[in-house]
Amino acid sequence: MSSSEDVQVVAQSPKTDDVVDDKLGIGNEATHEVLEVEDGKAGPAPAHGLKQTKRNLLPRHIQLMAFSGAIGTGLFVGSGSALTRAGPVGLLLGYAIYALLVWSTFNAIGEMVVWLPVDGSFVVFAHAYLDDAWGFALGWLYTCTNALSTAGEVAAVATIVQFWTDKVNSGVYVAIVSSSLVLFNVFGVRIYGEGEFYLSIFKIILILGLLVFTFIAMVGGNPQGDAFGFRYWKNPGPFNEYIASGSLGHFLGFWSVFVQAAFAFGGPDYIALSAGEARNPRRVLPSVFKRVIYRLAVFYILGVTAVGILVPYNDPDLGSNKPGAGASPFVIGATRLKIPVLPHIINAVLLTSAWSCALELFYASTRSLYALAVDRRVPRFFLFTWRGVPTYCVLAIWAVTWISFMSVSNASLTVFTWLTSIVGSGNLLIYCVFHIIYIRFRRAQKAQGIIDDQRPWFRRHQYYYSIVSLFFYALIFITNGFAVFTKGNWSVANFIFAYFSFALFLVALIGYKVIKRPAMANLREVPLNAGRTELDMDDGRAEPEPKTRSQKFNRWLWG
């Protein structure tokens, strides 16, 4: 059997409605008092399981969420500052290596999510496969990191609009965008899915269009008729010196790329958190995770290759505080070639791209907060749902996005850079924890006699890939703030940006362990189904097999 084949699920799912995982405190007793409002009527939640959200995300919603990921300002704008530090080859190598780590992370999370496609996803896995303290710390770290990231994207939208005019206070744009996030999320997950679907289409068109533009321009299809090719890889050169000179400076420039890449790359967490609201998750999700390698190769690897082709790393506009897409290497490249109109087109589509990122990050942070509520780690009112949406979770994350109002008194790009620094290092730590969870998950499966034929979807040798990935993520995270320890570069702010996430995670983890003293279950007793019932893990809607060509094409395209 190939590594990417789907295999039949064998009896590991609880078949009764009264399964309760006492260790996690979830089950019937934990859900009797939850109130749900639908169609204007309130009442006690059903006593037959935890499921309060609704499986209304269609396959095309999930696929577009996966394809667009977090592709946005991190790639279109932030890659410019990374190019300045590392040079074109240093940038490409950094992104390529990080892409392999992300591919491994997608596979690890994909195996667990397809095994247990429930609300809360990896937060639930941390509670079940490690202990309550790990789940509590991961849930809060992820919620805070993504809420801040949402604020960063909102600030980025304000920056992008200022490309055309700065006569309107950026606070107006911040208010409009942050309010739209609530409107897309509060009326049902289907509304969110449709909004993300169409915004993602613009984003995909943008990156593909920029790749075509780069190829045409480099072979001479520009107003100057200059077939410059890979000229900038020779002059000023493939690598830049960062902090130090010579080979050490080249290496430090290359190493500095990873934190920026950690912010730019869309991880598996968005798809994982949508699993509890996806239709037919055990059929659809494997196709999403199988195709990730193509997304990584086309969007990220080719994207940063194009950046290094269009602009030399010593261009003074790279990493500047210019508004909107003015700091984007793609716009800088078009301006250098004296191509009219194109910068405005890029800025317009970049606006939808950043908006799409904000929408997806907003969704992810609300669902991780809801996961903490499901496992009773935050006040119970966060469990309240309306139309299947955790309403108070949405309002809480909306309040966090107001941080982006700082862009009123500071340059929007400066605020975006601050938040990028915190979020990039936070993502590295989160992915470390993902692989720790997966390693324990696989060890528990082996201890309980679960063989490959009983796993719905898997990648061969992923256990060993995760060990290697964990090592490199940890190494990159530990060294991500190296610049502040070099002579003349100490900065309290940059130190906090680099290691704030670690302090937050450590305080939550140790504090919970000291106060609650949770015990880690023996591998043979690890609740692989986390106390969830069949109602939680699938929607039970049997779909007919496609018969016509169009139906088969749609099944192939969307899953």
Coordinates of C-alpha atoms in Angstrom, one line a residue:
M1 CA 0.0 0.0 0.0
S2 CA 1.4 3.4 -0.9
S3 CA 2.1 6.0 1.8
S4 CA -0.7 8.3 0.7
E5 CA -3.5 5.8 0.3
D6 CA -6.6 6.0 2.3
V7 CA -7.3 2.9 4.3
Q8 CA -10.4 1.7 6.0
V9 CA -11.1 2.8 9.6
V10 CA -11.3 -0.2 11.9
A11 CA -13.0 -0.2 15.2
Q12 CA -11.3 2.4 17.3
S13 CA -14.2 4.9 17.4
P14 CA -16.6 4.7 20.4
K15 CA -20.0 3.4 19.3
T16 CA -22.1 4.6 22.1
D17 CA -23.4 8.0 22.9
D18 CA -22.4 7.9 26.6
V19 CA -18.7 7.7 26.3
V20 CA -17.0 9.9 28.8
D21 CA -13.3 10.6 29.2
D22 CA -13.0 11.2 32.9
K23 CA -9.5 12.4 32.6
L24 CA -10.4 15.2 30.2
G25 CA -13.7 16.0 31.9
I26 CA -15.6 15.8 28.7
G27 CA -18.7 13.9 27.7
N28 CA -22.4 14.0 28.7
E29 CA -21.9 15.6 32.1
A30 CA -19.8 18.4 30.7
T31 CA -22.3 19.3 28.0
H32 CA -25.8 19.1 29.7
E33 CA -25.7 22.8 30.6
V34 CA -24.4 24.2 27.3
L35 CA -26.9 26.5 25.7
E36 CA -27.3 26.6 22.0
V37 CA -29.4 29.1 20.1
E38 CA -30.6 28.3 16.6
D39 CA -33.5 29.9 14.7
G40 CA -34.1 32.2 17.6
K41 CA -34.7 29.3 20.1
A42 CA -32.5 28.6 23.1
G43 CA -32.3 25.4 25.0
P44 CA -30.0 22.9 26.6
A45 CA -27.5 21.2 24.4
P46 CA -28.3 17.7 23.4
A47 CA -27.1 15.1 25.9
H48 CA -25.7 12.8 23.3
G49 CA -22.3 14.4 22.7
L50 CA -20.2 17.5 22.5
K51 CA -21.0 18.6 19.0
Q52 CA -22.2 22.2 19.1
T53 CA -20.7 23.5 15.9
K54 CA -22.1 22.4 12.5
R55 CA -20.4 20.5 9.6
N56 CA -21.2 23.1 7.0
L57 CA -17.8 23.7 5.4
L58 CA -17.8 22.2 1.9
P59 CA -14.9 20.5 0.2
R60 CA -14.2 23.5 -2.0
H61 CA -14.0 25.7 1.1
I62 CA -11.5 23.4 2.7
Q63 CA -9.4 23.1 -0.4
L64 CA -9.2 26.9 -0.9
M65 CA -8.4 27.4 2.7
A66 CA -5.5 25.0 2.3
F67 CA -4.3 26.5 -1.0
S68 CA -4.3 30.1 0.2
G69 CA -3.1 29.2 3.7
A70 CA -1.5 32.3 5.1
I71 CA -0.1 33.4 1.8
G72 CA -0.2 37.2 2.0
T73 CA 1.8 40.0 3.3
G74 CA 4.5 37.7 4.7
L75 CA 5.3 36.5 1.2
F76 CA 4.3 39.5 -0.9
V77 CA 5.8 42.2 1.3
G78 CA 7.8 40.7 4.1
S79 CA 10.1 38.7 1.8
G80 CA 11.7 42.0 0.8
S81 CA 13.4 42.5 4.1
A82 CA 14.5 38.9 4.1
L83 CA 16.0 39.4 0.7
T84 CA 17.9 42.4 2.0
R85 CA 19.5 40.3 4.7
A86 CA 20.1 37.0 2.9
G87 CA 20.4 37.7 -0.8
P88 CA 18.5 35.8 -3.5
V89 CA 20.1 32.4 -3.0
G90 CA 20.1 32.7 0.8
L91 CA 16.4 33.6 0.6
L92 CA 15.6 30.6 -1.7
L93 CA 17.6 28.1 0.4
G94 CA 16.0 29.3 3.6
Y95 CA 12.5 29.0 2.2
A96 CA 13.2 25.6 0.6
I97 CA 14.5 24.1 3.8
Y98 CA 11.6 25.5 5.8
A99 CA 9.2 24.2 3.2
L100 CA 10.4 20.7 4.0
L101 CA 9.8 21.2 7.7
V102 CA 6.3 22.5 7.0
W103 CA 5.6 19.5 4.7
S104 CA 6.5 17.2 7.5
T105 CA 4.3 19.2 9.9
F106 CA 1.4 18.9 7.5
N107 CA 1.8 15.2 7.4
A108 CA 2.0 14.8 11.1
I109 CA -1.1 16.9 11.8
G110 CA -2.9 15.4 8.9
E111 CA -2.6 11.9 10.3
M112 CA -4.0 13.0 13.7
V113 CA -6.8 15.1 12.2
V114 CA -8.0 12.4 9.8
W115 CA -7.9 9.9 12.7
L116 CA -9.9 12.3 14.9
P117 CA -11.6 15.1 12.9
V118 CA -13.1 17.0 15.9
D119 CA -13.6 20.5 17.1
G120 CA -10.5 21.8 18.8
S121 CA -8.2 19.5 16.8
F122 CA -4.6 19.8 18.1
V123 CA -5.6 21.4 21.3
V124 CA -7.7 18.3 22.0
F125 CA -4.8 16.1 21.0
A126 CA -2.5 17.9 23.4
H127 CA -4.9 17.3 26.3
A128 CA -5.4 13.7 25.4
Y129 CA -2.0 12.5 24.2
L130 CA 0.2 14.5 26.5
D131 CA -1.6 16.0 29.5
D132 CA -4.0 18.8 30.5
A133 CA -1.1 21.2 31.1
W134 CA 0.2 20.8 27.6
G135 CA -3.3 21.3 26.1
F136 CA -3.8 24.4 28.3
A137 CA -0.5 26.0 27.3
L138 CA -0.8 25.1 23.6
G139 CA -4.3 26.4 23.4
W140 CA -3.5 29.7 25.0
L141 CA -0.2 30.2 23.0
Y142 CA -2.0 29.4 19.7
T143 CA -5.0 31.6 20.5
C144 CA -2.8 34.6 21.5
T145 CA -0.4 34.2 18.6
N146 CA -3.1 34.0 16.0
A147 CA -5.1 36.8 17.5
L148 CA -2.0 39.0 17.3
S149 CA -1.4 37.8 13.8
T150 CA -5.0 38.8 12.9
A151 CA -4.3 42.2 14.2
G152 CA -1.1 42.3 12.1
E153 CA -3.0 41.6 9.0
V154 CA -5.6 44.2 9.8
A155 CA -2.8 46.7 10.2
A156 CA -1.4 45.5 6.9
V157 CA -4.7 46.2 5.1
A158 CA -4.6 49.7 6.4
T159 CA -1.0 50.0 5.0
I160 CA -2.1 48.7 1.6
V161 CA -4.9 51.3 1.3
Q162 CA -2.5 54.1 2.1
F163 CA -0.6 53.2 -1.1
W164 CA -3.2 55.3 -2.9
T165 CA -4.0 57.9 -0.3
D166 CA -3.1 58.8 3.3
K167 CA -5.7 61.5 3.6
V168 CA -8.0 59.1 5.6
N169 CA -6.9 58.1 9.0
S170 CA -5.8 54.5 9.1
G171 CA -8.1 53.9 12.1
V172 CA -11.1 54.0 9.7
Y173 CA -9.7 51.1 7.6
V174 CA -8.9 49.2 10.8
A175 CA -12.4 49.6 12.0
I176 CA -13.9 48.5 8.7
V177 CA -11.7 45.4 8.3
S178 CA -12.0 44.2 11.9
S179 CA -15.8 44.6 11.9
S180 CA -16.0 42.6 8.6
L181 CA -14.2 39.7 10.3
V182 CA -17.0 39.5 12.8
L183 CA -19.7 39.7 10.1
F184 CA -18.1 36.9 8.1
N185 CA -17.8 34.7 11.2
V186 CA -20.8 35.2 13.4
F187 CA -23.6 34.2 11.1
G188 CA -22.5 30.6 10.4
V189 CA -19.4 28.8 9.2
R190 CA -20.9 28.5 5.7
I191 CA -20.7 32.3 5.4
Y192 CA -17.1 32.3 6.5
G193 CA -16.3 29.5 4.0
E194 CA -17.8 31.4 1.1
G195 CA -16.0 34.6 2.0
E196 CA -12.6 32.8 2.3
F197 CA -13.3 30.9 -0.9
Y198 CA -13.7 34.0 -3.1
L199 CA -10.9 36.0 -1.4
S200 CA -8.6 33.0 -1.8
I201 CA -9.3 32.9 -5.5
F202 CA -7.9 36.4 -5.9
K203 CA -4.9 35.5 -3.9
I204 CA -4.1 32.5 -6.0
I205 CA -4.6 34.5 -9.2
L206 CA -2.2 37.1 -7.8
I207 CA 0.7 34.7 -7.1
L208 CA 0.3 32.9 -10.4
G209 CA 0.1 36.2 -12.2
L210 CA 3.2 37.5 -10.5
L211 CA 5.1 34.3 -11.5
V212 CA 4.1 34.7 -15.1
F213 CA 5.0 38.4 -15.0
T214 CA 8.5 37.6 -13.6
F215 CA 9.2 35.1 -16.3
I216 CA 8.1 37.4 -19.1
A217 CA 10.0 40.3 -17.7
M218 CA 13.3 38.3 -17.1
V219 CA 13.3 37.1 -20.8
G220 CA 13.0 40.6 -22.1
G221 CA 9.2 41.3 -22.2
N222 CA 9.5 44.6 -20.5
P223 CA 9.5 48.3 -21.7
Q224 CA 13.3 48.3 -21.8
G225 CA 13.5 45.0 -23.7
D226 CA 16.1 44.0 -21.2
A227 CA 16.5 40.2 -20.9
F228 CA 18.1 40.5 -17.4
G229 CA 17.5 36.8 -16.4
F230 CA 19.4 36.0 -13.2
R231 CA 21.6 39.1 -13.4
Y232 CA 21.1 40.1 -9.8
W233 CA 22.3 36.7 -8.6
K234 CA 25.7 37.7 -10.0
N235 CA 25.7 41.4 -9.2
P236 CA 25.4 42.2 -6.4
G237 CA 25.6 38.5 -5.7
P238 CA 23.8 35.4 -4.5
F239 CA 24.3 36.0 -0.8
N240 CA 24.4 39.2 1.3
E241 CA 26.4 39.7 4.5
Y242 CA 24.4 40.2 7.6
I243 CA 25.9 41.4 10.9
A244 CA 29.3 39.8 10.2
S245 CA 31.5 39.8 7.1
G246 CA 32.6 36.9 4.8
S247 CA 31.2 33.4 5.0
L248 CA 29.9 33.9 8.6
G249 CA 27.9 37.0 7.4
H250 CA 26.5 34.9 4.5
F251 CA 25.4 32.2 6.9
L252 CA 23.8 34.6 9.4
G253 CA 21.8 36.2 6.5
F254 CA 20.6 32.8 5.4
W255 CA 19.7 31.8 9.0
S256 CA 17.7 35.0 9.6
V257 CA 15.3 34.0 6.8
F258 CA 13.6 31.3 8.9
V259 CA 11.7 33.5 11.3
Q260 CA 10.2 35.5 8.4
A261 CA 9.4 32.3 6.6
A262 CA 7.7 31.0 9.8
F263 CA 5.3 34.0 9.5
A264 CA 4.8 33.7 5.7
F265 CA 4.2 30.0 5.5
G266 CA 0.6 28.8 6.0
G267 CA 0.7 25.8 8.3
P268 CA -1.6 22.9 8.8
D269 CA -3.3 24.4 11.8
Y270 CA -6.0 26.2 9.8
I271 CA -7.1 23.0 8.1
A272 CA -6.9 21.1 11.4
L273 CA -9.1 23.5 13.2
S274 CA -11.7 23.3 10.4
A275 CA -11.9 19.5 10.7
G276 CA -14.7 19.7 13.2
E277 CA -16.9 21.7 10.9
A278 CA -16.0 20.0 7.6
R279 CA -18.4 17.7 5.7
N280 CA -17.2 14.2 5.3
P281 CA -13.8 15.0 6.8
R282 CA -12.3 11.5 6.5
R283 CA -12.9 11.6 2.7
V284 CA -12.0 15.3 2.1
L285 CA -9.1 15.9 4.4
P286 CA -6.7 13.3 3.1
S287 CA -6.9 14.9 -0.4
V288 CA -6.0 18.3 1.2
F289 CA -2.9 17.0 3.0
K290 CA -1.8 14.9 -0.1
R291 CA -1.6 18.1 -2.2
V292 CA 0.4 20.3 0.2
I293 CA 3.7 19.6 -1.4
Y294 CA 2.5 21.2 -4.7
R295 CA 1.3 24.3 -2.9
L296 CA 4.6 24.7 -1.1
A297 CA 6.6 24.3 -4.3
V298 CA 4.5 26.6 -6.5
F299 CA 3.5 29.4 -4.1
Y300 CA 6.5 29.7 -1.8
I301 CA 9.6 28.3 -3.6
L302 CA 8.8 29.8 -7.0
G303 CA 7.5 33.0 -5.2
V304 CA 10.8 33.8 -3.5
T305 CA 12.7 32.8 -6.6
A306 CA 10.8 35.4 -8.5
V307 CA 11.6 38.0 -5.7
G308 CA 15.3 37.3 -6.1
I309 CA 15.1 37.6 -9.9
L310 CA 13.2 40.9 -10.0
V311 CA 15.1 43.0 -7.4
P312 CA 18.8 43.2 -6.3
Y313 CA 19.2 42.8 -2.5
N314 CA 20.8 46.2 -2.2
D315 CA 17.8 48.1 -3.6
P316 CA 17.2 51.0 -1.1
D317 CA 13.4 50.5 -1.3
L318 CA 13.5 46.9 0.1
G319 CA 12.4 46.8 3.7
S320 CA 11.3 50.5 3.5
N321 CA 8.4 51.9 5.4
K322 CA 6.6 52.8 2.1
P323 CA 2.8 52.3 2.4
G324 CA 0.9 49.4 0.9
A325 CA 2.6 47.4 -1.8
G326 CA 5.3 50.1 -2.1
A327 CA 7.6 47.9 0.0
S328 CA 6.7 44.7 -2.0
P329 CA 9.6 43.4 -4.0
F330 CA 7.2 42.7 -6.9
V331 CA 6.1 46.3 -7.0
I332 CA 9.7 47.5 -6.7
G333 CA 10.6 45.3 -9.6
A334 CA 7.8 46.6 -11.7
T335 CA 8.7 50.2 -10.8
R336 CA 12.4 49.6 -11.8
L337 CA 11.2 48.3 -15.1
K338 CA 9.0 51.3 -15.6
I339 CA 5.9 49.2 -16.0
P340 CA 2.8 51.5 -15.5
V341 CA -0.4 50.4 -13.8
L342 CA 0.9 47.1 -12.6
P343 CA 1.8 48.3 -9.1
H344 CA -1.8 49.5 -8.6
I345 CA -3.1 46.1 -9.8
I346 CA -0.8 44.3 -7.4
N347 CA -1.8 46.5 -4.6
A348 CA -5.5 46.0 -5.2
V349 CA -5.2 42.2 -5.2
L350 CA -2.8 42.3 -2.3
L351 CA -5.6 44.1 -0.4
T352 CA -7.9 41.1 -0.9
S353 CA -5.0 38.8 0.0
A354 CA -4.3 40.4 3.4
W355 CA -8.0 40.5 4.1
S356 CA -8.2 36.8 3.3
C357 CA -5.3 36.1 5.7
A358 CA -7.0 38.1 8.4
L359 CA -10.2 36.2 7.9
E360 CA -8.6 32.8 8.2
L361 CA -6.4 33.7 11.2
F362 CA -9.5 35.1 12.9
Y363 CA -11.4 31.9 12.3
A364 CA -8.4 29.8 13.6
S365 CA -8.0 31.8 16.8
T366 CA -11.8 31.6 17.6
R367 CA -11.8 27.9 17.2
S368 CA -8.7 27.3 19.4
L369 CA -10.4 29.4 22.1
Y370 CA -13.5 27.3 21.7
A371 CA -11.4 24.2 22.0
L372 CA -10.2 25.4 25.4
A373 CA -13.8 26.0 26.3
V374 CA -14.8 22.5 25.2
D375 CA -12.1 21.0 27.5
R376 CA -13.2 23.4 30.3
R377 CA -10.0 25.4 30.4
V378 CA -11.8 28.8 30.1
P379 CA -15.1 30.2 31.5
R380 CA -18.1 28.1 30.3
F381 CA -19.8 31.0 28.6
F382 CA -17.3 30.6 25.8
L383 CA -19.1 27.3 24.9
F384 CA -22.2 29.3 23.8
T385 CA -23.0 28.8 20.1
W386 CA -25.4 30.5 17.8
R387 CA -26.0 29.0 14.3
G388 CA -23.1 26.7 15.2
V389 CA -20.7 29.5 15.8
P390 CA -18.9 30.0 19.2
T391 CA -20.2 33.6 19.5
Y392 CA -18.4 34.8 22.6
C393 CA -15.1 33.4 21.2
V394 CA -15.7 35.5 18.1
L395 CA -16.3 38.6 20.1
A396 CA -13.3 38.0 22.3
I397 CA -10.9 37.7 19.4
W398 CA -12.5 40.7 17.8
A399 CA -11.5 42.7 20.9
V400 CA -7.9 41.6 20.5
T401 CA -7.7 42.8 16.9
W402 CA -8.2 46.3 18.2
I403 CA -4.5 46.3 18.9
S404 CA -4.2 47.2 15.2
F405 CA -5.5 50.7 16.1
M406 CA -1.8 51.3 17.2
S407 CA -1.3 52.0 13.5
V408 CA -3.1 55.3 14.0
S409 CA -0.2 56.7 16.0
N410 CA 2.6 54.5 14.5
A411 CA 3.4 53.7 10.9
S412 CA 1.2 50.7 9.9
L413 CA 4.1 48.8 8.5
T414 CA 6.0 49.3 11.8
V415 CA 3.1 47.8 13.7
F416 CA 2.9 45.0 11.2
T417 CA 6.7 44.3 11.7
W418 CA 6.3 44.2 15.5
L419 CA 3.5 41.7 15.3
T420 CA 5.3 39.6 12.6
S421 CA 8.3 39.2 14.9
I422 CA 6.1 37.9 17.8
V423 CA 4.0 35.6 15.5
G424 CA 7.0 34.2 13.5
S425 CA 8.8 32.9 16.6
G426 CA 5.4 31.8 18.1
N427 CA 4.7 29.6 15.1
L428 CA 8.1 27.9 15.5
L429 CA 7.3 27.0 19.0
I430 CA 3.8 25.8 18.1
Y431 CA 5.1 23.5 15.4
C432 CA 7.6 22.1 18.0
V433 CA 4.7 21.2 20.2
F434 CA 2.8 19.7 17.2
H435 CA 5.6 17.2 16.6
I436 CA 5.8 16.4 20.3
I437 CA 2.1 15.5 20.3
Y438 CA 2.5 13.4 17.1
I439 CA 5.4 11.4 18.5
R440 CA 3.5 10.6 21.6
F441 CA 0.4 9.8 19.4
R442 CA 2.3 7.3 17.3
R443 CA 3.9 5.7 20.4
A444 CA 0.5 5.3 21.9
Q445 CA -0.9 3.7 18.7
K446 CA 1.9 1.2 18.7
A447 CA 1.5 0.4 22.4
Q448 CA -2.2 -0.2 21.8
G449 CA -1.7 -2.4 18.8
I450 CA -3.0 0.0 16.1
I451 CA -1.5 -1.1 12.8
D452 CA -1.3 0.8 9.5
D453 CA -4.3 -0.8 8.1
Q454 CA -6.4 0.6 10.9
R455 CA -5.3 4.2 10.3
P456 CA -7.5 6.2 7.9
W457 CA -4.5 8.1 6.3
F458 CA -0.8 8.2 7.0
R459 CA 2.7 8.9 5.6
R460 CA 5.3 6.2 5.9
H461 CA 8.2 7.0 8.2
Q462 CA 6.5 10.2 9.4
Y463 CA 7.5 9.2 13.0
Y464 CA 11.2 9.7 12.1
Y465 CA 10.5 12.8 10.0
S466 CA 8.8 14.3 13.1
I467 CA 11.9 13.6 15.3
V468 CA 14.1 15.4 12.8
S469 CA 11.6 18.2 12.3
L470 CA 11.3 18.7 16.0
F471 CA 15.1 19.1 16.3
F472 CA 15.3 21.7 13.6
Y473 CA 12.3 23.7 14.7
A474 CA 13.7 23.8 18.3
L475 CA 17.1 24.9 17.0
I476 CA 15.6 27.6 14.8
F477 CA 13.4 28.9 17.7
I478 CA 16.3 29.0 20.2
T479 CA 18.5 31.0 17.8
N480 CA 15.7 33.1 16.2
G481 CA 16.8 36.2 18.3
F482 CA 20.5 35.7 17.7
A483 CA 20.9 39.2 16.2
V484 CA 20.3 40.9 19.6
F485 CA 23.2 39.1 21.2
T486 CA 25.7 40.4 18.7
K487 CA 27.9 43.4 19.4
G488 CA 26.1 46.7 19.1
N489 CA 22.7 45.1 18.3
W490 CA 21.1 44.6 21.7
S491 CA 17.5 45.7 21.8
V492 CA 15.1 44.9 24.6
A493 CA 12.1 45.1 22.2
N494 CA 13.6 42.7 19.7
F495 CA 14.5 40.3 22.5
I496 CA 10.9 40.3 23.8
F497 CA 9.6 39.9 20.2
A498 CA 11.9 36.8 19.8
Y499 CA 11.1 35.0 23.0
F500 CA 7.8 36.3 24.2
S501 CA 6.0 33.2 23.0
F502 CA 8.3 30.9 25.0
A503 CA 7.7 32.9 28.2
L504 CA 3.9 32.7 27.6
F505 CA 4.0 29.0 26.9
L506 CA 6.3 28.2 29.9
V507 CA 4.3 30.2 32.4
A508 CA 1.1 28.5 31.3
L509 CA 2.6 25.0 31.2
I510 CA 4.4 25.2 34.5
G511 CA 1.7 27.2 36.3
Y512 CA -0.9 24.6 35.3
K513 CA 1.3 21.7 36.4
V514 CA 2.0 23.3 39.7
I515 CA -1.6 24.1 40.5
K516 CA -3.5 21.2 38.9
R517 CA -0.7 18.5 38.9
P518 CA -2.0 16.6 35.9
A519 CA -0.6 13.2 35.3
M520 CA 0.5 11.9 31.8
A521 CA -1.3 8.7 31.0
N522 CA 0.5 5.5 30.3
L523 CA 0.9 4.8 26.6
R524 CA -1.5 1.8 26.8
E525 CA -4.1 4.1 28.4
V526 CA -3.8 7.2 26.2
P527 CA -7.4 8.0 25.0
L528 CA -6.7 7.9 21.3
N529 CA -10.3 9.0 20.6
A530 CA -10.2 11.7 23.3
G531 CA -13.6 10.7 24.6
R532 CA -15.4 11.9 21.5
T533 CA -18.3 10.0 20.0
E534 CA -19.1 9.2 16.4
L535 CA -21.4 12.3 16.4
D536 CA -18.3 14.5 17.0
M537 CA -16.1 12.7 14.5
D538 CA -18.2 12.7 11.3
D539 CA -21.4 14.1 10.0
G540 CA -22.9 10.8 9.0
R541 CA -24.0 12.2 5.7
A542 CA -23.5 9.5 3.0
E543 CA -22.8 11.0 -0.4
P544 CA -23.5 9.2 -3.6
E545 CA -20.5 8.3 -5.8
P546 CA -20.0 10.7 -8.7
K547 CA -21.3 9.4 -12.0
T548 CA -21.0 12.1 -14.6
R549 CA -17.8 13.6 -15.9
S550 CA -18.5 16.9 -14.2
Q551 CA -19.2 15.2 -10.9
K552 CA -16.0 13.2 -11.1
F553 CA -14.0 16.3 -12.0
N554 CA -15.5 18.1 -9.0
R555 CA -14.7 15.2 -6.7
W556 CA -11.1 15.1 -8.0
L557 CA -10.7 18.9 -7.8
W558 CA -12.3 19.5 -4.4
G559 CA -12.2 16.1 -2.7

